[in-house]
Amino acid sequence: MGEQRIRGNQNVQIQEVEDSWIKITYNKVPRVLPLESAQLSIASDRPSPARLTSARAGVFGYVGRGELLADLEAWIDSPAPFAGQVIAGRGGSGKTRLAVELCRRLREWDWLCGFLARGDGEGRLDALVEAPTARLVVIDYAENRAEQLERLLPQLRASASTEEKVRVLLLVRTGAGAEDIPRRLGARVESVERVIEGCEVRILEEAERLDSQECKQLFEDAVVAFGEYMESPPPPAEAPDFDQTVFESPLMVVIAAYLAAQGKEVPSNRDELLDMVLRHERRYWREGSAGLDADEDLLESMVALATLVNVDSQGRAAERLRLLSDLSDASAERCNRLARWVHAQYPGPRWWNPLEPDLVGERLVARCFTEQPEVLGGAIAGSEPEEATRLLEVLARAAADRPELAEALSPILSAELVRLCEVAVAEAAAVKDGDLLFGNAITAAAAINAAISVVEVDAEVLPVVVDLMPPRADLVLNELSATLTAQLVESRRLLADANPATHAPSLASALNSLSNRLANAGRYVEALEASEESVGLWRPLAEANPDAYIPNLAIALSNLSSCLADAGRHNEALEVIEESVEAYRPLANPATHAPSLARALGNLSVHLARAGRQAEALEAIEEWVETYRPLAEDNPAELARGLNNLSNHLADAGRQAEALETIKEAIRVWRPLAEDNPAAHAADLALALNNLSNRLADARRKAEALETIEESVDIYRALAEATPAAQAPMLASALYNLSLRLTEAGRKAEALETIEEAIRIWRPLAEDNPAAHAAKLALTLNNLADRLSEAGRDDKAENVRREATELFAAITPKTRQRRSWRSRVDAVLRR
């Protein structure tokens, strides 16, 4: 049944079509949208019990959280053409129920409303963007859909107008320790950050829960609604005590109502509630399976398999059914027939749609396959990369609070972990910048990380998979690399506790590796802790056996110096790196230690420059390049990093022409590497472009300098979306440079906007770690004051300049030191 209205000269009609898709017709042209109806289709003659309890069933009216709903209606009705809101909460907390009710109300206002499908297709996406009507787009599991959000939201924002508003509601599923997902989601994707900027992020666990009266009303309304689907409903069972913790979840109240409508006594335990719903679901399967020659256990296993795996065709579904022992030798005709039966049970946008609500589906998966680990093993082993990603995602959620399932998965995941990690590494290497898979998007790496965070894997496989991870930062792999290495550290810690003489070196080595992985992921405090522990282990080992362990100590010291610098402890960092270089010198030879010495010299040059010892810094980096050039054929990226550093020091020494040629050489190395593998090398290219912009500005080639820094900022934006903790400071530094170049080009309004953006990045960083970032904030504030003065806003400029001065005074209380601090920080920001 469609809705029809006239907009201008366009006849706009909105209607649901097959499999819950929404179709819009205007200018007499029908277009299928990438939107699923907020309300799922429910068979009136033989409905699925589980689907009846789903928030998207629309079986009964909305109850509770009236103030929150009123706030959302006010947000919808606000004058802004485009706006967003984030609703976060655990499974069953009421996020979807709230979104469905909002869609229902807006349909009455003639809005186009629906849930964004995962597989949208470019054509359908364009149709949604171009639809000539007000739109509410609900995006469920938004925390795992960064790539889709990155493509869609800027287009929706651009298409919005006061006549045809656009609202985006992001539903985010949180769990233990994941309460900050909305913030991280906004940090990963700039377009999302713009959506949620200024909007309240609602975490439903922190909102006022349904009170006893609201629970009672929801329960009673649902009992009546469920009774309408029964021919002769029995007298409903007594309502439970809604003060019990389990009924903090609206879903559990609804399930209780369904059971009560059946005349069944309502339990007060979550798993018992879910199991009783599944008992009724078994009856639903049984009643619709005449002629299938399949018992209830087989029907249950088939639905559990459809909930677990993601298939896009009947053929693939029939093939996956052979994972079940009862169907391993079944004919193709039988498997296809059974696949079609599963398909018919739960209509929706996919060929096989999962059992919903999610908590019910996950309970079914756990109940069916905990005792059938061979099915889980076969599903993982035979999965294509995209299938494995969804499968691991579901299993991670299902196993999070079910130790028995996690235990069953342990040997399976251990056996498959190498292959899965190889898939993740290949996927990361294949990603190009046009379709960058940001941080926590649904990638193989993210799914593996979720799984191994709740499922213990065999310690023996950890060294193998850790070695598969690239040693340097990788946008897609950083978090997985850190998790794997952390687990390796814990396994080696157990060995070292039992036998330190034998296993302390392997623990120290793993800790040093963990420090690097954590730093790559922007987790600097943890990185410093791991590095300090590593050095603490290597020192007594090196004292007892210098020939064997001095090289290890030198490597760990070099890493520790970087961690100390990240923490703003620059004097300590310089002392530590000098110790590292001195430890390397008697060891270095081209066959073994020269690459490590070169890296230590590179660190030394940076810390010497920070200390104002420019001549020594240049000498160190020149030795670095001289040491590494013979080795560059095997690792050109490492040479390019040294050349970038050398360029800065040559510029500091007034050798501008050499500095420019040196950075150009580095960029000639970085461009093809970054094009081939942006996840691994885009950050280095962005840094080199930042440097090149400064060298071009020094040569008074202002137009080229501006073009170059704009390219650098564009790259850093994507990097900061992926790993904000690691890359946001780099973006802020590049924005500082961009503001200078825009000022030189006479684009003063843009320069002001740019430096204000840099300030917004620096402020929280400086609050969290003043030693590392307060000086950079102060200098950027000083730049902002200059821009404000140029704009004639002298009063505000004076306030900003006063804040900058106070920050500098707090950092360098001795007046004679302030000038050197300002020049050093300016040099750092401009690099």
mmCIF file of N, CA, C and O in Angstrom, residues 724-758:
data_model
loop_
_atom_site.group_PDB
_atom_site.id
_atom_site.type_symbol
_atom_site.label_atom_id
_atom_site.label_comp_id
_atom_site.label_asym_id
_atom_site.label_seq_id
_atom_site.Cartn_x
_atom_site.Cartn_y
_atom_site.Cartn_z
ATOM 1 N N PRO A 724 42.216 7.899 14.945
ATOM 2 C CA PRO A 724 42.304 9.272 15.437
ATOM 3 C C PRO A 724 43.404 9.480 16.465
ATOM 4 O O PRO A 724 44.071 10.506 16.455
ATOM 5 N N ALA A 725 43.597 8.516 17.361
ATOM 6 C CA ALA A 725 44.606 8.714 18.404
ATOM 7 C C ALA A 725 45.992 8.867 17.800
ATOM 8 O O ALA A 725 46.807 9.660 18.275
ATOM 9 N N ALA A 726 46.269 8.108 16.742
ATOM 10 C CA ALA A 726 47.594 8.149 16.126
ATOM 11 C C ALA A 726 47.746 9.307 15.156
ATOM 12 O O ALA A 726 48.820 9.915 15.056
ATOM 13 N N GLN A 727 46.697 9.630 14.417
ATOM 14 C CA GLN A 727 46.847 10.543 13.292
ATOM 15 C C GLN A 727 46.230 11.922 13.490
ATOM 16 O O GLN A 727 46.529 12.840 12.734
ATOM 17 N N ALA A 728 45.361 12.097 14.487
ATOM 18 C CA ALA A 728 44.781 13.424 14.695
ATOM 19 C C ALA A 728 45.850 14.485 14.951
ATOM 20 O O ALA A 728 45.748 15.598 14.425
ATOM 21 N N PRO A 729 46.912 14.205 15.745
ATOM 22 C CA PRO A 729 47.952 15.232 15.905
ATOM 23 C C PRO A 729 48.631 15.589 14.592
ATOM 24 O O PRO A 729 48.975 16.761 14.364
ATOM 25 N N MET A 730 48.823 14.613 13.722
ATOM 26 C CA MET A 730 49.452 14.889 12.438
ATOM 27 C C MET A 730 48.542 15.748 11.566
ATOM 28 O O MET A 730 48.991 16.647 10.854
ATOM 29 N N LEU A 731 47.237 15.461 11.618
ATOM 30 C CA LEU A 731 46.288 16.289 10.882
ATOM 31 C C LEU A 731 46.323 17.720 11.396
ATOM 32 O O LEU A 731 46.321 18.682 10.607
ATOM 33 N N ALA A 732 46.345 17.889 12.717
ATOM 34 C CA ALA A 732 46.371 19.240 13.281
ATOM 35 C C ALA A 732 47.619 19.999 12.845
ATOM 36 O O ALA A 732 47.555 21.197 12.524
ATOM 37 N N SER A 733 48.757 19.309 12.820
ATOM 38 C CA SER A 733 49.996 19.962 12.371
ATOM 39 C C SER A 733 49.913 20.360 10.908
ATOM 40 O O SER A 733 50.349 21.453 10.514
ATOM 41 N N ALA A 734 49.333 19.486 10.087
ATOM 42 C CA ALA A 734 49.183 19.815 8.670
ATOM 43 C C ALA A 734 48.212 20.974 8.479
ATOM 44 O O ALA A 734 48.411 21.838 7.606
ATOM 45 N N LEU A 735 47.162 21.041 9.279
ATOM 46 C CA LEU A 735 46.221 22.162 9.205
ATOM 47 C C LEU A 735 46.905 23.469 9.588
ATOM 48 O O LEU A 735 46.617 24.530 9.003
ATOM 49 N N TYR A 736 47.798 23.418 10.556
ATOM 50 C CA TYR A 736 48.588 24.597 10.925
ATOM 51 C C TYR A 736 49.359 25.106 9.707
ATOM 52 O O TYR A 736 49.338 26.301 9.393
ATOM 53 N N ASN A 737 50.018 24.200 9.016
ATOM 54 C CA ASN A 737 50.751 24.598 7.817
ATOM 55 C C ASN A 737 49.823 25.121 6.735
ATOM 56 O O ASN A 737 50.130 26.082 6.033
ATOM 57 N N LEU A 738 48.673 24.445 6.570
ATOM 58 C CA LEU A 738 47.726 24.880 5.550
ATOM 59 C C LEU A 738 47.244 26.303 5.831
ATOM 60 O O LEU A 738 47.088 27.106 4.896
ATOM 61 N N SER A 739 47.024 26.628 7.100
ATOM 62 C CA SER A 739 46.587 27.991 7.417
ATOM 63 C C SER A 739 47.642 29.018 7.009
ATOM 64 O O SER A 739 47.307 30.114 6.537
ATOM 65 N N LEU A 740 48.913 28.667 7.176
ATOM 66 C CA LEU A 740 49.983 29.572 6.748
ATOM 67 C C LEU A 740 49.963 29.775 5.239
ATOM 68 O O LEU A 740 50.098 30.898 4.732
ATOM 69 N N ARG A 741 49.817 28.676 4.509
ATOM 70 C CA ARG A 741 49.820 28.764 3.043
ATOM 71 C C ARG A 741 48.599 29.532 2.531
ATOM 72 O O ARG A 741 48.682 30.290 1.563
ATOM 73 N N LEU A 742 47.434 29.328 3.173
ATOM 74 C CA LEU A 742 46.230 30.058 2.760
ATOM 75 C C LEU A 742 46.380 31.547 3.035
ATOM 76 O O LEU A 742 45.938 32.391 2.236
ATOM 77 N N THR A 743 47.019 31.890 4.149
ATOM 78 C CA THR A 743 47.269 33.300 4.455
ATOM 79 C C THR A 743 48.165 33.921 3.393
ATOM 80 O O THR A 743 47.906 35.037 2.910
ATOM 81 N N GLU A 744 49.219 33.201 3.013
ATOM 82 C CA GLU A 744 50.124 33.709 1.979
ATOM 83 C C GLU A 744 49.410 33.914 0.650
ATOM 84 O O GLU A 744 49.763 34.801 -0.133
ATOM 85 N N ALA A 745 48.376 33.080 0.402
ATOM 86 C CA ALA A 745 47.631 33.182 -0.854
ATOM 87 C C ALA A 745 46.519 34.222 -0.779
ATOM 88 O O ALA A 745 45.761 34.397 -1.742
ATOM 89 N N GLY A 746 46.393 34.906 0.375
ATOM 90 C CA GLY A 746 45.361 35.925 0.526
ATOM 91 C C GLY A 746 43.987 35.374 0.831
ATOM 92 O O GLY A 746 43.000 36.116 0.848
ATOM 93 N N ARG A 747 43.891 34.077 1.123
ATOM 94 C CA ARG A 747 42.593 33.445 1.406
ATOM 95 C C ARG A 747 42.421 33.412 2.929
ATOM 96 O O ARG A 747 42.444 32.368 3.572
ATOM 97 N N LYS A 748 42.226 34.606 3.491
ATOM 98 C CA LYS A 748 42.309 34.763 4.936
ATOM 99 C C LYS A 748 41.133 34.137 5.670
ATOM 100 O O LYS A 748 41.284 33.616 6.785
ATOM 101 N N ALA A 749 39.946 34.183 5.072
ATOM 102 C CA ALA A 749 38.798 33.566 5.741
ATOM 103 C C ALA A 749 38.995 32.055 5.867
ATOM 104 O O ALA A 749 38.711 31.456 6.915
ATOM 105 N N GLU A 750 39.499 31.427 4.803
ATOM 106 C CA GLU A 750 39.766 29.985 4.844
ATOM 107 C C GLU A 750 40.889 29.668 5.824
ATOM 108 O O GLU A 750 40.857 28.643 6.517
ATOM 109 N N ALA A 751 41.897 30.558 5.869
ATOM 110 C CA ALA A 751 42.996 30.348 6.813
ATOM 111 C C ALA A 751 42.484 30.358 8.246
ATOM 112 O O ALA A 751 42.915 29.556 9.089
ATOM 113 N N LEU A 752 41.532 31.261 8.535
ATOM 114 C CA LEU A 752 40.963 31.329 9.874
ATOM 115 C C LEU A 752 40.175 30.066 10.201
ATOM 116 O O LEU A 752 40.318 29.488 11.283
ATOM 117 N N GLU A 753 39.353 29.605 9.270
ATOM 118 C CA GLU A 753 38.592 28.373 9.489
ATOM 119 C C GLU A 753 39.517 27.189 9.719
ATOM 120 O O GLU A 753 39.256 26.329 10.569
ATOM 121 N N THR A 754 40.612 27.161 8.970
ATOM 122 C CA THR A 754 41.546 26.040 9.062
ATOM 123 C C THR A 754 42.246 26.001 10.412
ATOM 124 O O THR A 754 42.374 24.937 11.038
ATOM 125 N N ILE A 755 42.706 27.155 10.878
ATOM 126 C CA ILE A 755 43.417 27.146 12.159
ATOM 127 C C ILE A 755 42.451 26.885 13.303
ATOM 128 O O ILE A 755 42.814 26.263 14.327
ATOM 129 N N GLU A 756 41.185 27.296 13.162
ATOM 130 C CA GLU A 756 40.187 26.970 14.183
ATOM 131 C C GLU A 756 39.941 25.465 14.233
ATOM 132 O O GLU A 756 39.749 24.894 15.322
ATOM 133 N N GLU A 757 39.963 24.805 13.080
ATOM 134 C CA GLU A 757 39.821 23.350 13.067
ATOM 135 C C GLU A 757 40.998 22.694 13.779
ATOM 136 O O GLU A 757 40.825 21.726 14.533
ATOM 137 N N ALA A 758 42.206 23.216 13.537
ATOM 138 C CA ALA A 758 43.381 22.663 14.216
ATOM 139 C C ALA A 758 43.258 22.815 15.738
ATOM 140 O O ALA A 758 43.602 21.897 16.494
#
